[in-house]
JSON list of C-alpha atoms in Angstrom, two decimals:
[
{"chain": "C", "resi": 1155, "resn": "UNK", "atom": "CA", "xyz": [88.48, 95.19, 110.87]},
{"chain": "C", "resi": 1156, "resn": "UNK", "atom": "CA", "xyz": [91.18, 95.49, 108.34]},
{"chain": "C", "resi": 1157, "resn": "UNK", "atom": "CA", "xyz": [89.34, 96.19, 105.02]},
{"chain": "C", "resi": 1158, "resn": "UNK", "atom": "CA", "xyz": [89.76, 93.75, 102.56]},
{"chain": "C", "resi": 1159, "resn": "UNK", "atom": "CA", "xyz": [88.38, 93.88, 98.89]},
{"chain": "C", "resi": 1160, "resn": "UNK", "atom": "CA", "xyz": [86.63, 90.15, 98.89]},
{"chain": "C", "resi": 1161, "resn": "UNK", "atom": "CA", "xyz": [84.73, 90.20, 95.30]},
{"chain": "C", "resi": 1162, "resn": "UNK", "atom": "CA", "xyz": [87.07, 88.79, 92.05]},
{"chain": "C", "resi": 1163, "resn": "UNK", "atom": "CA", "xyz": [87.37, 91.96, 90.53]},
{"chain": "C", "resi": 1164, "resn": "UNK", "atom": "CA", "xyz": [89.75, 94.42, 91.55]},
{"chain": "C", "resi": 1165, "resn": "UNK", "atom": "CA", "xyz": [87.53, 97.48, 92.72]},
{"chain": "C", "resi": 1166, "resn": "UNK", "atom": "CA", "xyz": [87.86, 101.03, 90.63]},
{"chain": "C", "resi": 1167, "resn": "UNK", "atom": "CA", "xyz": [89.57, 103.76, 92.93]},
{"chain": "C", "resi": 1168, "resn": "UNK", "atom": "CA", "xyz": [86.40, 105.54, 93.86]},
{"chain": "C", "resi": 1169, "resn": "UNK", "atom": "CA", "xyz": [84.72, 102.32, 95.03]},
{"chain": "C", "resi": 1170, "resn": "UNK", "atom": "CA", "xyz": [88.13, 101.23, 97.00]},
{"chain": "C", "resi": 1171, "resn": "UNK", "atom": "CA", "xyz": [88.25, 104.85, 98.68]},
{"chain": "C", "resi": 1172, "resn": "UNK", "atom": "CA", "xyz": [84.04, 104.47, 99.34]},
{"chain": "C", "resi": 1173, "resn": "UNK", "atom": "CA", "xyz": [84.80, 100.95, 101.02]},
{"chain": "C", "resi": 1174, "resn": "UNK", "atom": "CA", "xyz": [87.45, 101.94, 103.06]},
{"chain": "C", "resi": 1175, "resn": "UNK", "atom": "CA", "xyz": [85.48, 104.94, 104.52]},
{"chain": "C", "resi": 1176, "resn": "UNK", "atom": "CA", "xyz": [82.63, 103.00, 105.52]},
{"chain": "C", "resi": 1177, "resn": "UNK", "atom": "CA", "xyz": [84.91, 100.11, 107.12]},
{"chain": "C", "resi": 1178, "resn": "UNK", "atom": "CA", "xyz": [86.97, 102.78, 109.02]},
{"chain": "C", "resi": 1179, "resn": "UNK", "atom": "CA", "xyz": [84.23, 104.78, 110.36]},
{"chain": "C", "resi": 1180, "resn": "UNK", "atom": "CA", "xyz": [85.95, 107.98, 112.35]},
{"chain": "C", "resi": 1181, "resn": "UNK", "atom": "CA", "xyz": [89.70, 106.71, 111.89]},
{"chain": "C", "resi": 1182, "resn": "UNK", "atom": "CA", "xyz": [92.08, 109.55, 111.20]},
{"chain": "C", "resi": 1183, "resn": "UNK", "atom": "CA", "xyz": [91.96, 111.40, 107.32]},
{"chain": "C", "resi": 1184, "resn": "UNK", "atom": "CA", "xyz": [96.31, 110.18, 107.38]},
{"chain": "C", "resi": 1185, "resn": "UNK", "atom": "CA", "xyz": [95.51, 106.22, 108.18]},
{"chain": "C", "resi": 1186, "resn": "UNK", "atom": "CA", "xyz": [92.45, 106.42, 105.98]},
{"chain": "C", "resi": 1187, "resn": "UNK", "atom": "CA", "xyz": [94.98, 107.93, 103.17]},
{"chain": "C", "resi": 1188, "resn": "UNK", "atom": "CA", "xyz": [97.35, 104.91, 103.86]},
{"chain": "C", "resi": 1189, "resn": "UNK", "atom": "CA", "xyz": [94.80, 102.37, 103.53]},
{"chain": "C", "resi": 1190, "resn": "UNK", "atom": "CA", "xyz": [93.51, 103.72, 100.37]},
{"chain": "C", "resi": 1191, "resn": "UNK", "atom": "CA", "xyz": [97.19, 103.88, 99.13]},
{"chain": "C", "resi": 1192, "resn": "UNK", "atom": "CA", "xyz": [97.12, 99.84, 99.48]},
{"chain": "C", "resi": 1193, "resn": "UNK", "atom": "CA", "xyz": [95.58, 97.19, 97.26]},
{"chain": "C", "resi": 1194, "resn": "UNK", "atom": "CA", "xyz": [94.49, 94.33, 98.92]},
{"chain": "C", "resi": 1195, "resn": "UNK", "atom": "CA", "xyz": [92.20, 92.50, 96.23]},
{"chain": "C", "resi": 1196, "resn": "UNK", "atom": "CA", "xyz": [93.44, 89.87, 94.04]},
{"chain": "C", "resi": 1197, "resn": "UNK", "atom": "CA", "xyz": [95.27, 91.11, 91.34]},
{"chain": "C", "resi": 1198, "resn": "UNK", "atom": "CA", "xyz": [96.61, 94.10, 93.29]},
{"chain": "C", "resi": 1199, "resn": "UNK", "atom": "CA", "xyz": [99.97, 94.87, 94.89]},
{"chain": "C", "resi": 1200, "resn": "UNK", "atom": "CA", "xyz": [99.33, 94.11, 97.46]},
{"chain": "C", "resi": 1201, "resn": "UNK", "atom": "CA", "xyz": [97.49, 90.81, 97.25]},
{"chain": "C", "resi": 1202, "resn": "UNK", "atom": "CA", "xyz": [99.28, 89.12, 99.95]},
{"chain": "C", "resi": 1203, "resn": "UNK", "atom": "CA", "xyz": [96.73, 91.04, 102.44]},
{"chain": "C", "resi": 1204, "resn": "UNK", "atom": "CA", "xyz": [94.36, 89.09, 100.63]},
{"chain": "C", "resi": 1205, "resn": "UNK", "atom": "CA", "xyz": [95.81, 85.82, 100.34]},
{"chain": "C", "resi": 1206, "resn": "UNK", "atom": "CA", "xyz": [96.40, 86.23, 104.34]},
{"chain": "C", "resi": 1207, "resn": "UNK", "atom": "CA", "xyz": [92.62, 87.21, 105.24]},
{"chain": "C", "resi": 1208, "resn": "UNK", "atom": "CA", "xyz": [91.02, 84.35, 103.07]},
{"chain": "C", "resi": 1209, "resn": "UNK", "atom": "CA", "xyz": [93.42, 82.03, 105.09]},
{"chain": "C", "resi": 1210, "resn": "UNK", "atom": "CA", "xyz": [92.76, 83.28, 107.95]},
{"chain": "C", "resi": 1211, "resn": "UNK", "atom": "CA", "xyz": [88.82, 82.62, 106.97]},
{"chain": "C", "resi": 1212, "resn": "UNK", "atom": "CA", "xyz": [88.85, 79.65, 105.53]},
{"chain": "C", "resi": 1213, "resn": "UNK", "atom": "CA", "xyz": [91.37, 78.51, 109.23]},
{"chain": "C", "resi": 1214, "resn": "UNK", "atom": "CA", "xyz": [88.77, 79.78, 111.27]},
{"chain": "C", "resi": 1215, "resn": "UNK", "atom": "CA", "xyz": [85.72, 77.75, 109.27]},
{"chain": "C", "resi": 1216, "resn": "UNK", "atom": "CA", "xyz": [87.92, 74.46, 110.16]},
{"chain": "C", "resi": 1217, "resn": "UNK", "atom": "CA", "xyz": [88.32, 74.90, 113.46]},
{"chain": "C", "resi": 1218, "resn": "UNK", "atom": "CA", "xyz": [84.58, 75.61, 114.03]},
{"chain": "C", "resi": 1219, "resn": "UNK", "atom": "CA", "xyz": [83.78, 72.36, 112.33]},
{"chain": "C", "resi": 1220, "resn": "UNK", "atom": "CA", "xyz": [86.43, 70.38, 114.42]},
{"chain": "C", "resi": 1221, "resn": "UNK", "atom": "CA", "xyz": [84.98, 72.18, 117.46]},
{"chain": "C", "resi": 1222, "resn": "UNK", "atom": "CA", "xyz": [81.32, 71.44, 116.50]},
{"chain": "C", "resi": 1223, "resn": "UNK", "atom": "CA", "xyz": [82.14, 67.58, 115.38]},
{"chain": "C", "resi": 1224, "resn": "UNK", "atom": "CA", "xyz": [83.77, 66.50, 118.62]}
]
């Protein structure tokens, strides 16, 4: 899983570094160094990521309900 900063606060750089560790258990020290690098969390550069993932939640949630409905 992709690690994605869900609470409305941007996270501090320490907490973002903390939360990608634990998401990315045993991933390579370079990708883990990338990922930190990036800032998806509303508000940060890179808040697209963001945007994309709570689409891609809020798409899945639908089609459940359709699914469960019919």
């Amino acid at each position: 899983m992709f690690p994605i900063w869900r609470k409305s606060q941007g996270p501090t750089a320490g907490q973002w570094a903390g939360f990608v560790d634990t998401r990315l258990p045993g991933a390579p020290a370079a990708f883990i160094a990338e990922v930190c690098a990036l800032q998806p969390f509303q508000g940060g550069h890179d808040e697209w990521l963001w945007v994309l993932h709570d689409l891609n939640i809020t798409d899945k949630h639908l089609i459940t309900l359709g699914l469960a409905a019919s």
